[in-house]
Short mmCIF file of C-alpha atoms and ligand atoms in Angstrom, two decimals:
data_model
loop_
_atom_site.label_atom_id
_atom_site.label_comp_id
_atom_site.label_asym_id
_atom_site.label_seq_id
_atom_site.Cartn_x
_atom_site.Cartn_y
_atom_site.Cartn_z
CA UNK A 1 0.00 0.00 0.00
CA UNK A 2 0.71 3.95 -0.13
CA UNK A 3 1.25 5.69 3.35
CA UNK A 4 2.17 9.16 4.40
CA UNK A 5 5.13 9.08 6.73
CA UNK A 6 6.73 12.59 8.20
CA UNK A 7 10.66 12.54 8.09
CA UNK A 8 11.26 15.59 10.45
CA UNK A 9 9.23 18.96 10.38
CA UNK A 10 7.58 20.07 7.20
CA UNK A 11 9.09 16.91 5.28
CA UNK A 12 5.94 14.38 4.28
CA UNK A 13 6.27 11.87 2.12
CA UNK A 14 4.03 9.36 0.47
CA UNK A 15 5.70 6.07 -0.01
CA UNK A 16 5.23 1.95 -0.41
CA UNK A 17 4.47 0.47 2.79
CA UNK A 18 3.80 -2.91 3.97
CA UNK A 19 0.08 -3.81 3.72
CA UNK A 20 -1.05 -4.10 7.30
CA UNK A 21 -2.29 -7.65 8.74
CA UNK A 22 -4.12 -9.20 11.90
CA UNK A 23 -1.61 -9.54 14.59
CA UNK A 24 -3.61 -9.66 17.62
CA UNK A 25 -7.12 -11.75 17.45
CA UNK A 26 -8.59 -7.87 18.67
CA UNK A 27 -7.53 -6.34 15.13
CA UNK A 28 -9.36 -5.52 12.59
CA UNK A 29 -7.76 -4.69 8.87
CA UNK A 30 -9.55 -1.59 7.42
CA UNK A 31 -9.39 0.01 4.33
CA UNK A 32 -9.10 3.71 4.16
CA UNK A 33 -12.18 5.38 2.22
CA UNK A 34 -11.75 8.92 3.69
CA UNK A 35 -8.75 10.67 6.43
CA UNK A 36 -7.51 13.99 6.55
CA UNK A 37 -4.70 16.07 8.27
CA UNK A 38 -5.43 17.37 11.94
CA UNK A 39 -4.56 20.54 13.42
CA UNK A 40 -2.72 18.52 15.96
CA UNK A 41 -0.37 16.98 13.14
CA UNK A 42 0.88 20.47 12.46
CA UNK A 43 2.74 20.42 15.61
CA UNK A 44 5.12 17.57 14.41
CA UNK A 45 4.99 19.56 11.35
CA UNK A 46 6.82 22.27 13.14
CA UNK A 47 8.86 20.43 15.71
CA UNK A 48 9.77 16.96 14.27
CA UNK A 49 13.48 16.12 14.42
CA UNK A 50 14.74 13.80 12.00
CA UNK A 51 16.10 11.47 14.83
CA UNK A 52 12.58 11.00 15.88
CA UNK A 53 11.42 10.36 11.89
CA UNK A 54 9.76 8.80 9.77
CA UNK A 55 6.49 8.22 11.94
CA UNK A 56 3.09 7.23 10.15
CA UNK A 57 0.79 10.08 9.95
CA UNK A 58 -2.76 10.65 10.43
CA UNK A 59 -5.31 9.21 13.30
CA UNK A 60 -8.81 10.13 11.91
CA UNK A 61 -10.54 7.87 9.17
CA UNK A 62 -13.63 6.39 7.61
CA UNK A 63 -12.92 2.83 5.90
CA UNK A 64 -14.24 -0.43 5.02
CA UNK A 65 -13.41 -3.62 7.20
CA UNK A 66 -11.22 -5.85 4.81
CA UNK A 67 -10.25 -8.53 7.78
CA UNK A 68 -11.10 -9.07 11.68
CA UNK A 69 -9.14 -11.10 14.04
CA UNK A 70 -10.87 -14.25 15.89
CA UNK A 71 -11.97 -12.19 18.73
CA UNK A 72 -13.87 -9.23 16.61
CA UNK A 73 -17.30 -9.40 17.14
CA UNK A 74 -20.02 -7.40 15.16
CA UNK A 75 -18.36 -6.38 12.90
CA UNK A 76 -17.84 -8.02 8.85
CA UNK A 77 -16.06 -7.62 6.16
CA UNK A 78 -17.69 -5.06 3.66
CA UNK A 79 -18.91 -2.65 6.46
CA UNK A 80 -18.48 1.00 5.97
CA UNK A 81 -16.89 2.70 9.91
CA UNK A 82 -15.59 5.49 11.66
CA UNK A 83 -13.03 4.98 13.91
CA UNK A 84 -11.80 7.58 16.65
CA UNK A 85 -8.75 8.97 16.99
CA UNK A 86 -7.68 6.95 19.65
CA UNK A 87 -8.68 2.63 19.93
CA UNK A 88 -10.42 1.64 22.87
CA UNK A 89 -11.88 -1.48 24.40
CA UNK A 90 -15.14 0.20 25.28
CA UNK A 91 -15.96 -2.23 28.18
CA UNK A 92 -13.63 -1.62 30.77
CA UNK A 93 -14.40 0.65 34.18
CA UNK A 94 -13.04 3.88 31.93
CA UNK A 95 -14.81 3.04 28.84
CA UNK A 96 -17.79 2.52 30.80
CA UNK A 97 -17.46 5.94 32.04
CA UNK A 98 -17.31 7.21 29.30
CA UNK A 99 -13.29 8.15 29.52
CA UNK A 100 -12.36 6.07 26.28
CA UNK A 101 -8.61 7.91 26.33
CA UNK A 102 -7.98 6.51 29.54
CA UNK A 103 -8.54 2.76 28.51
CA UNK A 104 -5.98 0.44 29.65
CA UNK A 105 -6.08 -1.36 26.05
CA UNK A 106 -6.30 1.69 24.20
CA UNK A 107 -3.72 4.52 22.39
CA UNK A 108 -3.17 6.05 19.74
CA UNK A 109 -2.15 5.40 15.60
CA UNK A 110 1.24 5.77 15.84
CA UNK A 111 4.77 4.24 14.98
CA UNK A 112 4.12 0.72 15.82
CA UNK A 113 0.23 0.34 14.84
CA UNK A 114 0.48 2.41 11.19
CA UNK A 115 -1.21 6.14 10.43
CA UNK A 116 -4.88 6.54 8.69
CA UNK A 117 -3.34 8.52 5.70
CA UNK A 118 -2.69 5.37 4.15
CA UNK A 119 -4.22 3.08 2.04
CA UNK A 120 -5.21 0.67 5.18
CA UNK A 121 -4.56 0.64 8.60
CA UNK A 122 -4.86 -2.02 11.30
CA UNK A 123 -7.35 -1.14 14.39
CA UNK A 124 -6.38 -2.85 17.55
CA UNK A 125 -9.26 -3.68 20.10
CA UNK A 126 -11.18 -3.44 16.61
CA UNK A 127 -14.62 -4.54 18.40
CA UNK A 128 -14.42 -1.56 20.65
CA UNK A 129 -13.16 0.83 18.58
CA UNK A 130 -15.10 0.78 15.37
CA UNK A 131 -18.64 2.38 14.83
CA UNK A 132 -20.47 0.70 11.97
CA UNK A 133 -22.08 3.25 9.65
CA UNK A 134 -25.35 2.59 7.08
CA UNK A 135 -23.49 0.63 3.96
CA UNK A 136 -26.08 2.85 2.09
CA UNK A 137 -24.99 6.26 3.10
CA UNK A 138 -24.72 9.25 0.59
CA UNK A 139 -21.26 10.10 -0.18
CA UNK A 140 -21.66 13.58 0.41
CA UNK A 141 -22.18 13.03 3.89
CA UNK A 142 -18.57 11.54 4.09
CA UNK A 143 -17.15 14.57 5.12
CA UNK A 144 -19.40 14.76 7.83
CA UNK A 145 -19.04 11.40 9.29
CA UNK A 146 -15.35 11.65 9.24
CA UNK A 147 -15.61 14.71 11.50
CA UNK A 148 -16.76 12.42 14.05
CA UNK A 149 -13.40 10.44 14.25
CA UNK A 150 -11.98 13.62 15.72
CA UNK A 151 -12.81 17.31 15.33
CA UNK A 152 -16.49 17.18 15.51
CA UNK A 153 -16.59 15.27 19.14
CA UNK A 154 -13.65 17.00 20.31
CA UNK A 155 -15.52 20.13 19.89
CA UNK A 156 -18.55 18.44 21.73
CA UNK A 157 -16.17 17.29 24.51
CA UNK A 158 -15.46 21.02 25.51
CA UNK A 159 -19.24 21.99 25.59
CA UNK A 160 -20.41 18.71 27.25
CA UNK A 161 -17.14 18.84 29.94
CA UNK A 162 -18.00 22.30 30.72
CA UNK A 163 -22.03 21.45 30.94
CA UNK A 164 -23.11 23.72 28.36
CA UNK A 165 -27.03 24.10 28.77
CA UNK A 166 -30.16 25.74 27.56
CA UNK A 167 -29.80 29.46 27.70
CA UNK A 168 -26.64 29.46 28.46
CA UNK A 169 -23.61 31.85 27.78
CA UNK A 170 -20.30 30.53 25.72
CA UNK A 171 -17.30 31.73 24.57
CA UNK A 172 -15.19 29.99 22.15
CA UNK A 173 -11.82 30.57 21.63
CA UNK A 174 -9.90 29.41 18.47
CA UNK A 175 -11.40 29.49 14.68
CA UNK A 176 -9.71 26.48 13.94
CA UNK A 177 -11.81 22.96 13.20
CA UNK A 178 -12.55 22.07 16.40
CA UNK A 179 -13.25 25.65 17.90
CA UNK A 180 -15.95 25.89 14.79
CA UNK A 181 -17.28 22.49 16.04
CA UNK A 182 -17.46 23.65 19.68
CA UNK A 183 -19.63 26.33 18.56
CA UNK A 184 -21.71 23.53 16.84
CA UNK A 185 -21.75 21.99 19.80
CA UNK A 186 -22.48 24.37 21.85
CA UNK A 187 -25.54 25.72 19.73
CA UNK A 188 -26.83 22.09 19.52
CA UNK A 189 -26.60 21.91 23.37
CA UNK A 190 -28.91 25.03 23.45
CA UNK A 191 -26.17 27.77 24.47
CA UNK A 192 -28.16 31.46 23.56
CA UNK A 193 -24.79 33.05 23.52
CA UNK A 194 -22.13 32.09 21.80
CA UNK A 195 -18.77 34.40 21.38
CA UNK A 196 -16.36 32.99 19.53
CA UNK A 197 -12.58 34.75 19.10
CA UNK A 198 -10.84 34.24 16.52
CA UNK A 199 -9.32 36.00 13.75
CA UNK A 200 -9.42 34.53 10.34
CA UNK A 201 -12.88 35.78 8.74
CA UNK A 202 -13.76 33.43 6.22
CA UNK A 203 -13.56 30.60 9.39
CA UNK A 204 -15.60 32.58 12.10
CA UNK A 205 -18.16 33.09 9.40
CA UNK A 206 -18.77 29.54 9.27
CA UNK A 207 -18.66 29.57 13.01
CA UNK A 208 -21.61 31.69 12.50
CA UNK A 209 -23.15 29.95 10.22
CA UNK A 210 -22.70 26.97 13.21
CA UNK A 211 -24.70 29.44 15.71
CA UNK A 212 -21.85 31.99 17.17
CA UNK A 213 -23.55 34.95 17.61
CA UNK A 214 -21.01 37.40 18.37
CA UNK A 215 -17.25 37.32 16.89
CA UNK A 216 -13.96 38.92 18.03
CA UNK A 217 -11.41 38.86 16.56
CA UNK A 218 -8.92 41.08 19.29
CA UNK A 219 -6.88 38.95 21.73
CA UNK A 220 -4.97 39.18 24.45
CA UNK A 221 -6.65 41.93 27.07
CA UNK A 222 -8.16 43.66 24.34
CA UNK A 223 -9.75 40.39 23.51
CA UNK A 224 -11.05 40.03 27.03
CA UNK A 225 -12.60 43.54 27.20
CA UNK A 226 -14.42 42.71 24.69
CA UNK A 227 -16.15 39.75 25.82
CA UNK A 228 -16.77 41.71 29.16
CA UNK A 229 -18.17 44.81 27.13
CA UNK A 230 -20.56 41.99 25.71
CA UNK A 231 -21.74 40.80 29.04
CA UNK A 232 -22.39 43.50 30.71
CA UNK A 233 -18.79 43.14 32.45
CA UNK A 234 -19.16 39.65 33.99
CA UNK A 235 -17.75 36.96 31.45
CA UNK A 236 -19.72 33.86 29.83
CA UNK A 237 -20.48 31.14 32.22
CA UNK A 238 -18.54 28.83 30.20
CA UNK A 239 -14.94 29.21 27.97
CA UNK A 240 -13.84 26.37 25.72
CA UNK A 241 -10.59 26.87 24.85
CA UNK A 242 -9.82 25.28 21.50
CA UNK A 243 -5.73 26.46 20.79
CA UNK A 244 -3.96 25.25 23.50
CA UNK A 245 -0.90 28.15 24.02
CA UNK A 246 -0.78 30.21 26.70
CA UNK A 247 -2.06 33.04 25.42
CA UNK A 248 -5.33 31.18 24.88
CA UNK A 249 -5.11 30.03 28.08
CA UNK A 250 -5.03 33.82 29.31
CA UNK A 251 -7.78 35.01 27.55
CA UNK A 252 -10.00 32.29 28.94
CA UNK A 253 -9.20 33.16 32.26
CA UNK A 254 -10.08 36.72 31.33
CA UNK A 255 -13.52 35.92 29.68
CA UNK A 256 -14.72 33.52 32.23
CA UNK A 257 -17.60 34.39 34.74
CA UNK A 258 -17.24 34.06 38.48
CA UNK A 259 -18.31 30.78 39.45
CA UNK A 260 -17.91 29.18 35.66
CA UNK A 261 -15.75 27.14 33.96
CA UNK A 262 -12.90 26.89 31.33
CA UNK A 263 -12.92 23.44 29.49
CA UNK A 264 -9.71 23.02 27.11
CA UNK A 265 -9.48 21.03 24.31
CA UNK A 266 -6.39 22.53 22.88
CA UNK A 267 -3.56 20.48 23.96
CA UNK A 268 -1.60 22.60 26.00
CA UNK A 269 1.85 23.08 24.28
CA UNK A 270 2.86 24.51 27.89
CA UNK A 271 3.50 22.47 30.97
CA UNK A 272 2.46 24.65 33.97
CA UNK A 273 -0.29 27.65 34.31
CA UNK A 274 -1.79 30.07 37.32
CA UNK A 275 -4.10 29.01 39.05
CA UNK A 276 -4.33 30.99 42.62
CA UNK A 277 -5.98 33.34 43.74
CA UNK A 278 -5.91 36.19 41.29
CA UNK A 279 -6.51 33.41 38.19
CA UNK A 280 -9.23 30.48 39.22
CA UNK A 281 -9.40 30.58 43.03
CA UNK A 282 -10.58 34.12 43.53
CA UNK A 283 -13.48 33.87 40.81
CA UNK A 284 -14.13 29.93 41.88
CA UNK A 285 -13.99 28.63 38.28
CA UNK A 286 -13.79 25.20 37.74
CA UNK A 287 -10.67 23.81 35.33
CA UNK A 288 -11.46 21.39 33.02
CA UNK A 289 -11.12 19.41 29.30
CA UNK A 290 -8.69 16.78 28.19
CA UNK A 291 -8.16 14.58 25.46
CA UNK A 292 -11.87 14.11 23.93
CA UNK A 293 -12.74 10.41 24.25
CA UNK A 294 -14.75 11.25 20.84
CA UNK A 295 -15.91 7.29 20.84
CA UNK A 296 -18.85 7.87 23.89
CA UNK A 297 -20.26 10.81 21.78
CA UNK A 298 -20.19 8.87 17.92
CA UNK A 299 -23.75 7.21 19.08
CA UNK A 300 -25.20 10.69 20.66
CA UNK A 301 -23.76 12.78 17.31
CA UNK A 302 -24.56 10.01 14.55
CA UNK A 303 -28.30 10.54 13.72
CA UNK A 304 -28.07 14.40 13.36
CA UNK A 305 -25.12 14.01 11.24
CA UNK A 306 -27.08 10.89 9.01
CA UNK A 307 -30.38 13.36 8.72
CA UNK A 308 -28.59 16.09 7.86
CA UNK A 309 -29.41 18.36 10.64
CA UNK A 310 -25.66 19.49 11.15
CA UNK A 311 -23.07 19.63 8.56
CA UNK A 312 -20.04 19.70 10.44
CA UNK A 313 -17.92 18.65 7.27
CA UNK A 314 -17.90 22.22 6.11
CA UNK A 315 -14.79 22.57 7.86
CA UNK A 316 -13.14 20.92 4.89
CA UNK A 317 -12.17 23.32 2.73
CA UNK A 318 -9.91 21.36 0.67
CA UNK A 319 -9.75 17.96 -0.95
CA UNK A 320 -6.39 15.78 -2.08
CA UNK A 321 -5.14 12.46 -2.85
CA UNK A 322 -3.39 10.57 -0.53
CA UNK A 323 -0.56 10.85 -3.45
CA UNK A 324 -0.80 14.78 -2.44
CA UNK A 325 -0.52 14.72 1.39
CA UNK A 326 2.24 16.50 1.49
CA UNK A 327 0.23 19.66 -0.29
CA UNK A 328 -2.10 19.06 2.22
CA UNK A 329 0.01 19.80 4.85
CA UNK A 330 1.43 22.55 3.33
CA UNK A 331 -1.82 24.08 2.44
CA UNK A 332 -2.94 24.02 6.18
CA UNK A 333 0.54 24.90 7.92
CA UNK A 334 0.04 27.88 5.69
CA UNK A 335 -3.64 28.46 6.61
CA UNK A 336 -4.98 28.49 2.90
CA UNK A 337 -7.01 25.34 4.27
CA UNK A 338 -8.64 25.33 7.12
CA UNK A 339 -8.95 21.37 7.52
CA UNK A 340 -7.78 18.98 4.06
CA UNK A 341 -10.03 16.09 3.73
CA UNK A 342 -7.59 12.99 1.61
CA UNK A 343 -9.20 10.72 -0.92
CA UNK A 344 -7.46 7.15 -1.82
ZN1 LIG B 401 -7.10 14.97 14.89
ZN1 LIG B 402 -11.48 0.32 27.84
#
């Protein structure tokens, strides 16, 4: 098969690979109908050293099941799924709990297991992992579906981790995917307000086609005066922070409400933040967010997505090969693409 593999930072290439088989009786051999590049692999983009490369590349997917190991169970060869960014047993006391990303059996696509922007990929703990979609489903909802292997329920995560409610009052930091997608979310959830920052116009307009109802696109204390001039000086009840530097991390301070809560999806590219008294004590404001175990919402976010009542695949903007990953990558790293979906 063809695979995207990253050499070191801003260096994708697109080579043979070997096709992947059943190795545990949990695996599941899939072949790759729809992936795309992720925010998240922009950071390797930027950072990878080429002691550390090649690595397979991409973790979100649609495919069809080719092969399953002895111990897969409802699932068959021929069936169109989704598969989240990270495998998952989806039984144990975490999955149960809905905390797939903490699942003893579970990770990540990686070095070792094989990336999704690749002709096939194997699925470990295939059973648990997997969502079987309708065999019948209209191709133009593709896009859609595949938002649910990442973006789409990370977005949700925020809103749902910071108990976004009817009437509510939101802001949204970050016009990337997932921010767009936590305004989504947050609209579907039945926020009234939504205020999402961000700065690139042609993405916060499709945030407001998703429901935001205010935009700004200042940051930093400017950014946060603004939200406060919005709210008659108090904040929104709830921030989800969809960026992940510190600056982000600032501003939701800034824009939260006494008494609310910041949920962060962004994965923090810093390793300590305030917290006392001045920052989350003295307001009480409740911390939150994490890795989005995007397999407990796939059920919740499926039928809305099938019936067309959301369209969250808008936030591809951009369509390749798998030949032309390495565009892809460029084309986002330089922000002509918001999100690039990858054909076979
Ligand atoms: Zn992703
Ligand atoms: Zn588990």
């Amino acid at each position: 098969m063809r695979a995207a593999f990253m050499y070191e930072a801003g260096d994708v290439r697109v080579q043979d690979a070997p096709d992947p088989v059943i190795e545990q009786p949990t695996d599941a051999v899939v072949r790759v109908v729809r992936s795309c590049v992720c925010g998240s692999d922009l950071h390797p983009y930027h950072s990878l050293t080429a002691a550390d490369g090649p690595v397979p590349m991409g973790h979100e997917f649609l495919g069809v099941v080719e092969e399953t190991g002895s111990e897969v169970s409802g699932l068959s060869r021929g069936d169109l799924v989704v598969s989240p960014f990270a495998y998952a047993c989806n039984t144990c006391e975490y999955c149960r709990a809905g905390l797939h990303t903490s699942c003893p059996k579970g990770g990540f696509y990686a070095a070792g297991i094989g990336g999704a922007q690749a002709g096939a990929v194997r699925v470990p703990q295939a059973g648990g992992t997997l969502v079987k979609l309708p065999g019948d489903v209209d191709e133009a909802l593709l896009p859609s579906l595949l938002t649910l292997a990442d973006v789409y329920g990370t977005g949700y995560h925020a809103a749902k981790q910071a108990q976004v409610r009817p009437g509510d009052s939101v802001t949204v930091i970050g016009d990337g995917a997932v921010g767009l997608l936590a305004v989504l979310s947050a609209r579907q959830l039945g926020a009234e307000r939504i205020i999402l920052m961000g700065r690139h116009k042609s993405r916060t307009d499709l945030g407001v086609e998703f429901g935001a109802t205010d935009v700004i696109p200042e940051r930093g204390e400017e950014g946060i005066a603004k939200v406060r001039e919005l709210t008659g000086g108090h904040g929104t009840r709830a921030v989800l922070e969809a960026v992940g530097h510190m600056p982000a991390y600032d501003m939701a301070v800034g824009a939260v409400r006494p008494g609310g809560v910041i949920s962060r999806v962004g994965v923090p590219q810093y390793e300590s933040a305030p917290v006392g008294f001045m920052s989350l004590f003295g307001p009480n404001v409740t911390l939150t967010g994490g890795p989005a175990p995007v397999r407990a919402y796939i059920d919740e976010l499926l039928p809305a997505v099938l019936d067309g009542t959301v369209d969250p695949g808008r936030v591809f903007d951009r369509t390749v090969s798998l030949e032309e990953t390495p565009e892809g990558y460029r084309a986002m790293d330089q922000r002509e693409a918001l999100k690039v979906l990858i054909t076979p």
